[in-house]
Short mmCIF file of C-alpha atoms and ligand atoms in Angstrom, two decimals:
data_model
loop_
_atom_site.label_atom_id
_atom_site.label_comp_id
_atom_site.label_asym_id
_atom_site.label_seq_id
_atom_site.Cartn_x
_atom_site.Cartn_y
_atom_site.Cartn_z
CA MET A 13 -22.54 26.67 64.08
CA VAL A 14 -23.65 23.34 62.82
CA PHE A 15 -20.56 20.95 62.85
CA SER A 16 -20.18 17.36 61.03
CA HIS A 17 -17.82 14.63 61.10
CA THR A 18 -16.73 15.81 57.70
CA GLN A 19 -15.74 19.12 58.82
CA ILE A 20 -14.08 18.18 61.96
CA SER A 21 -11.84 15.02 60.42
CA GLN A 22 -10.90 17.56 57.48
CA TYR A 23 -9.64 20.08 60.16
CA LEU A 24 -7.97 17.30 62.00
CA ARG A 25 -6.07 16.11 58.79
CA CYS A 26 -5.25 19.51 58.05
CA PRO A 27 -6.62 23.05 59.17
CA ARG A 28 -5.32 24.72 55.98
CA SER A 29 -7.72 22.41 53.94
CA TYR A 30 -10.35 23.11 56.14
CA ARG A 31 -9.68 26.90 55.77
CA TYR A 32 -9.66 26.17 51.79
CA ARG A 33 -12.88 24.37 52.07
CA TYR A 34 -15.41 25.83 54.41
CA LEU A 35 -14.08 29.28 54.78
CA ASP A 36 -12.91 30.17 51.32
CA GLY A 37 -15.10 28.30 49.31
CA TRP A 38 -12.90 25.94 47.14
CA ARG A 39 -14.80 22.92 46.58
CA GLU A 40 -13.67 19.55 44.90
CA LYS A 41 -15.32 18.96 41.53
CA ASP A 42 -17.78 16.05 41.29
CA THR A 43 -15.81 14.12 38.60
CA ARG A 44 -15.07 10.92 40.22
CA ALA A 45 -17.07 8.01 38.86
CA ALA A 46 -16.83 6.10 41.78
CA MET A 47 -18.40 8.75 44.12
CA VAL A 48 -21.07 9.34 42.23
CA PHE A 49 -21.73 5.86 41.51
CA GLY A 50 -21.56 5.13 45.34
CA ARG A 51 -24.55 7.62 45.79
CA CYS A 52 -26.57 5.92 43.04
CA PHE A 53 -25.96 2.57 44.59
CA GLU A 54 -26.98 3.80 48.02
CA THR A 55 -30.33 4.85 46.52
CA ALA A 56 -30.77 1.53 44.78
CA LEU A 57 -29.95 0.17 48.45
CA GLY A 58 -32.70 2.35 49.97
CA ALA A 59 -35.08 0.95 47.24
CA TYR A 60 -34.39 -2.67 47.94
CA PHE A 61 -35.48 -2.24 51.73
CA GLN A 62 -38.64 -0.41 50.55
CA GLY A 63 -39.30 -3.68 48.61
CA GLU A 64 -38.69 -1.96 45.09
CA ASP A 65 -36.84 -2.96 42.18
CA CYS A 66 -33.45 -2.29 43.23
CA ALA A 67 -31.97 -2.92 40.07
CA ALA A 68 -34.51 -0.84 38.04
CA VAL A 69 -33.54 2.10 40.26
CA LEU A 70 -29.86 1.80 40.13
CA PHE A 71 -29.94 1.90 36.35
CA LYS A 72 -32.36 4.81 36.70
CA GLU A 73 -29.99 6.58 38.67
CA TRP A 74 -26.72 5.90 36.88
CA ASN A 75 -28.29 6.50 33.66
CA VAL A 76 -28.14 10.20 34.36
CA PHE A 77 -24.49 10.10 34.29
CA ARG A 78 -24.11 7.69 31.22
CA ASP A 79 -22.49 11.01 28.83
CA THR A 80 -20.62 12.61 32.10
CA ALA A 81 -17.15 13.09 31.52
CA PHE A 82 -16.04 11.39 34.53
CA GLN A 83 -12.70 10.21 35.48
CA TYR A 84 -12.88 6.56 35.68
CA SER A 85 -10.26 4.24 37.61
CA LYS A 86 -8.24 1.98 35.03
CA GLY A 87 -10.42 -0.67 33.67
CA GLU A 88 -13.41 0.88 35.00
CA SER A 89 -16.61 1.99 32.69
CA TRP A 90 -19.98 3.13 32.87
CA ASP A 91 -21.34 -0.04 31.83
CA ARG A 92 -18.92 -2.25 33.91
CA MET A 93 -19.89 -0.24 37.18
CA LEU A 94 -23.33 -1.00 36.25
CA HIS A 95 -23.14 -4.59 35.99
CA GLN A 96 -20.87 -4.85 39.23
CA GLY A 97 -23.64 -2.98 41.11
CA ALA A 98 -26.53 -5.25 39.84
CA HIS A 99 -24.17 -8.24 41.04
CA LEU A 100 -23.60 -6.70 44.05
CA LEU A 101 -27.56 -5.89 44.97
CA GLN A 102 -28.03 -9.52 44.07
CA ARG A 103 -25.55 -10.86 45.96
CA PHE A 104 -26.81 -8.98 49.01
CA ALA A 105 -30.36 -10.10 48.78
CA GLN A 106 -28.87 -13.63 48.59
CA ASP A 107 -26.90 -12.89 51.66
CA ASN A 108 -29.83 -11.80 53.65
CA HIS A 109 -27.58 -10.71 56.66
CA ILE A 110 -29.18 -7.29 57.31
CA ARG A 111 -32.74 -6.53 58.31
CA ILE A 112 -33.86 -2.82 58.51
CA PRO A 113 -37.25 -2.74 60.56
CA HIS A 114 -39.44 0.08 59.44
CA PRO A 115 -37.35 1.24 56.50
CA LYS A 116 -39.02 4.81 56.16
CA ASN A 117 -37.69 5.60 59.81
CA ASN A 118 -34.49 3.49 59.94
CA LEU A 119 -32.64 4.60 56.67
CA GLN A 120 -30.94 7.88 56.97
CA VAL A 121 -31.33 8.62 60.15
CA THR A 122 -30.34 12.09 61.35
CA PHE A 123 -28.98 12.76 64.77
CA THR A 124 -28.33 15.84 66.58
CA ARG A 125 -26.33 16.83 69.74
CA ASN A 126 -25.89 20.15 71.54
CA LEU A 127 -22.30 21.21 72.22
CA LYS A 128 -20.62 23.75 74.19
CA GLY A 129 -21.16 27.65 73.28
CA GLY A 130 -24.48 26.94 71.49
CA ASN A 131 -23.03 24.90 68.51
CA ASP A 132 -24.48 21.69 67.38
CA PHE A 133 -23.42 18.35 65.83
CA VAL A 134 -25.17 16.69 63.09
CA SER A 135 -25.08 12.98 61.69
CA TYR A 136 -26.54 11.23 58.98
CA MET A 137 -26.62 7.51 59.47
CA ASP A 138 -27.31 5.11 56.57
CA ALA A 139 -29.15 2.77 58.41
CA ILE A 140 -30.13 1.62 61.97
CA GLY A 141 -31.18 -2.43 61.79
CA GLU A 142 -29.74 -5.51 62.63
CA LEU A 143 -26.84 -7.39 61.43
CA ASP A 144 -27.25 -11.42 61.60
CA GLY A 145 -30.02 -10.84 64.43
CA GLN A 146 -27.85 -8.01 66.22
CA ARG A 147 -28.85 -4.32 66.38
CA CYS A 148 -26.28 -1.89 65.08
CA LEU A 149 -25.61 1.11 63.16
CA ILE A 150 -24.92 0.27 59.77
CA ASP A 151 -22.73 2.71 57.35
CA TRP A 152 -22.73 1.55 53.52
CA LYS A 153 -19.28 1.66 51.58
CA THR A 154 -19.04 1.15 48.01
CA THR A 155 -15.35 0.81 47.07
CA GLY A 156 -12.83 -0.73 44.54
CA SER A 157 -10.89 -3.04 46.69
CA ARG A 158 -11.37 -4.70 50.17
CA TYR A 159 -11.36 -3.32 53.43
CA THR A 160 -8.56 -4.26 55.49
CA GLU A 161 -9.80 -6.55 58.47
CA ASP A 162 -6.63 -7.18 60.18
CA PRO A 163 -5.46 -7.26 62.82
CA GLU A 164 -8.75 -7.86 64.56
CA GLY A 165 -10.48 -4.92 66.03
CA LEU A 166 -9.03 -2.33 63.88
CA LEU A 167 -12.52 -1.49 62.83
CA SER A 168 -13.14 -0.06 66.40
CA LEU A 169 -10.54 2.54 66.03
CA ASP A 170 -12.46 3.85 62.92
CA PRO A 171 -13.06 7.88 63.51
CA GLN A 172 -16.54 7.73 61.85
CA LEU A 173 -18.21 4.64 63.62
CA ILE A 174 -16.77 6.09 66.82
CA CYS A 175 -18.60 9.27 65.81
CA TYR A 176 -21.84 7.59 65.10
CA SER A 177 -21.74 5.71 68.27
CA TRP A 178 -20.86 8.82 70.05
CA ILE A 179 -24.00 11.01 68.86
CA SER A 180 -26.44 7.86 68.89
CA GLY A 181 -25.06 5.97 71.98
CA ILE A 182 -25.33 2.72 70.48
CA PRO A 183 -22.29 0.61 70.97
CA ASP A 184 -22.70 -1.79 67.95
CA VAL A 185 -21.70 -0.44 64.62
CA ALA A 186 -20.95 -1.88 61.16
CA PHE A 187 -19.28 -1.25 57.68
CA VAL A 188 -21.13 -3.14 55.05
CA VAL A 189 -18.63 -2.89 52.22
CA PHE A 190 -19.95 -3.57 48.36
CA VAL A 191 -16.62 -4.23 46.75
CA ARG A 192 -16.77 -3.76 43.08
CA LYS A 193 -14.34 -6.25 41.21
CA HIS A 194 -14.63 -9.05 38.96
CA LEU A 195 -16.28 -11.19 41.33
CA PRO A 196 -18.46 -9.11 43.64
CA GLU A 197 -17.83 -9.10 47.19
CA ILE A 198 -19.64 -8.01 50.37
CA GLN A 199 -17.69 -7.61 53.31
CA TYR A 200 -19.83 -7.23 56.79
CA LEU A 201 -17.53 -5.80 59.43
CA LYS A 202 -18.67 -5.16 63.02
CA ALA A 203 -17.40 -3.47 65.93
CA THR A 204 -18.28 -2.40 69.07
CA ILE A 205 -17.37 1.17 70.62
CA SER A 206 -16.82 1.46 74.37
CA GLU A 207 -18.25 4.25 76.66
CA ASP A 208 -14.49 5.38 77.14
CA GLN A 209 -14.28 5.84 73.41
CA ARG A 210 -17.54 7.86 73.14
CA GLN A 211 -16.32 10.08 76.17
CA ASP A 212 -12.66 10.60 74.30
CA PHE A 213 -14.43 11.44 71.19
CA GLY A 214 -16.67 14.01 72.90
CA ARG A 215 -13.66 15.80 74.32
CA LEU A 216 -11.86 15.80 70.93
CA ILE A 217 -15.03 17.35 69.22
CA GLU A 218 -15.16 19.97 71.72
CA ALA A 219 -11.52 20.52 71.73
CA THR A 220 -11.66 21.16 68.04
CA VAL A 221 -14.27 23.17 67.77
CA GLY A 222 -12.52 25.28 70.15
CA GLN A 223 -9.36 25.60 67.80
CA LEU A 224 -11.96 26.24 65.09
CA GLU A 225 -13.24 29.29 66.70
CA SER A 226 -10.23 30.62 67.72
CA GLY A 227 -9.23 31.17 64.16
CA GLN A 228 -6.31 28.64 63.84
CA PHE A 229 -5.59 27.31 60.44
CA PRO A 230 -1.92 25.95 60.08
CA SER A 231 -1.13 23.75 57.45
CA HIS A 232 -0.49 20.01 58.22
CA SER A 233 1.42 18.88 55.13
CA GLY A 234 2.14 15.17 55.03
CA ILE A 235 5.54 15.23 52.81
CA ARG A 236 6.70 11.96 54.05
CA PHE A 237 6.82 8.86 51.70
CA PRO A 238 4.69 6.81 51.19
CA GLN A 239 1.69 8.29 53.40
CA ASN A 240 1.61 11.75 51.84
CA GLY A 241 -1.93 12.93 52.33
CA CYS A 242 -0.99 16.08 50.39
CA LEU A 243 -1.23 13.73 47.15
CA SER A 244 -4.83 12.78 47.67
CA CYS A 245 -5.89 16.30 48.74
CA PRO A 246 -8.02 18.24 46.63
CA HIS A 247 -6.40 21.53 47.82
CA LEU A 248 -2.87 20.86 46.59
CA GLY A 249 -3.11 22.61 43.88
CA LEU A 250 -3.34 26.01 46.07
CA CYS A 251 -0.67 25.20 48.36
CA ILE A 252 1.91 24.65 45.66
CA ASP A 253 0.31 27.45 43.24
CA ASN A 254 -0.32 25.07 40.64
CA GLN A 255 -3.29 26.89 38.55
CA LYS A 256 -3.49 23.60 36.37
CA LEU A 257 -4.26 21.40 39.41
CA ILE A 258 -6.53 24.06 40.86
CA GLU A 259 -8.68 24.07 37.52
CA LYS A 260 -8.81 20.62 37.32
CA ASN A 261 -9.96 19.60 41.11
CA LEU A 262 -11.56 22.66 42.38
CA ILE A 263 -14.43 25.28 42.09
CA ARG A 264 -15.22 28.39 44.00
CA ARG A 265 -17.89 29.39 45.87
CA PRO A 266 -16.99 32.71 47.33
CA GLY A 267 -17.42 32.99 50.85
CA ALA A 268 -18.59 30.29 53.63
CA SER A 269 -21.57 28.59 53.20
CA ASP A 270 -23.86 27.88 56.26
CA LEU A 271 -25.27 24.60 54.50
CA ASP A 272 -21.89 23.02 54.27
CA TRP A 273 -22.68 20.60 56.85
CA LEU A 274 -25.10 19.02 54.24
CA ASP A 275 -22.05 17.54 52.48
CA GLU A 276 -22.55 14.69 55.56
CA LEU A 277 -25.52 13.67 53.20
CA VAL A 278 -23.22 12.48 50.42
CA ASP A 279 -20.22 10.87 52.40
S1 LIG B 374 -2.10 20.11 50.13
FE1 LIG B 374 -1.32 19.42 52.08
S2 LIG B 374 -0.69 21.11 53.33
FE2 LIG B 374 -2.19 21.90 51.43
S3 LIG B 374 -3.98 21.89 52.30
FE3 LIG B 374 -3.88 19.98 51.50
S4 LIG B 374 -3.15 18.55 53.01
FE4 LIG B 374 -3.03 20.72 53.77
#
């Protein structure tokens, strides 16, 4: 089996949700504009580092979805997101904080690590480069609101960054957060992951894969207000037997897919 951070984090959040998605084949529909826009924006960023016209690439990629019936957040539209994206690209170039040497090799980098029992773990990193001259792993994020920066050090607990550091052995990691709002903002958030954290994460992965392989899929429902994880879970319709919600959010690909780890490419 090949595991990814997406799979493991979904299992840790709720094993039942993991079963719905990875074993029963229930997948979330691609109807959220922000998610699809994020992919287009990352393609444009790749073009920027290759010395191409990144604004033109953003338009070309996003134009494919001009007439798609997406769910837009309040106040958003196809046009507005395009303008926000173009401003962010311009701002990113002006900031000039990030350098990616040899972009062909250092963008969308794949790391694979062997686990016990013949399993593998795979991660796709957005970039390996320099932030203000310091070598680090970089993950791009596009979002409608700022990431919380307080208290200081919070980012070093981010499981995705810990995972990237664990699989690559590189301690310095960063999120570059493109905030789509009226006045576009880019956050450059750095963290250093310790050797202890990497070792802990390795143990967590091995233990989680063990539970997965023993077929344990209890539901971890989050029914407490206000942090109710079920509300943002695409599988909520299945758990409360609500056909309308199922049809709205999910499509079904019967059976498990060996290619589910490819999801990691679009996270
Ligand atoms: S709705 Fe809640 S209990 Fe059901 S799969 Fe999702 S997170 Fe788990």
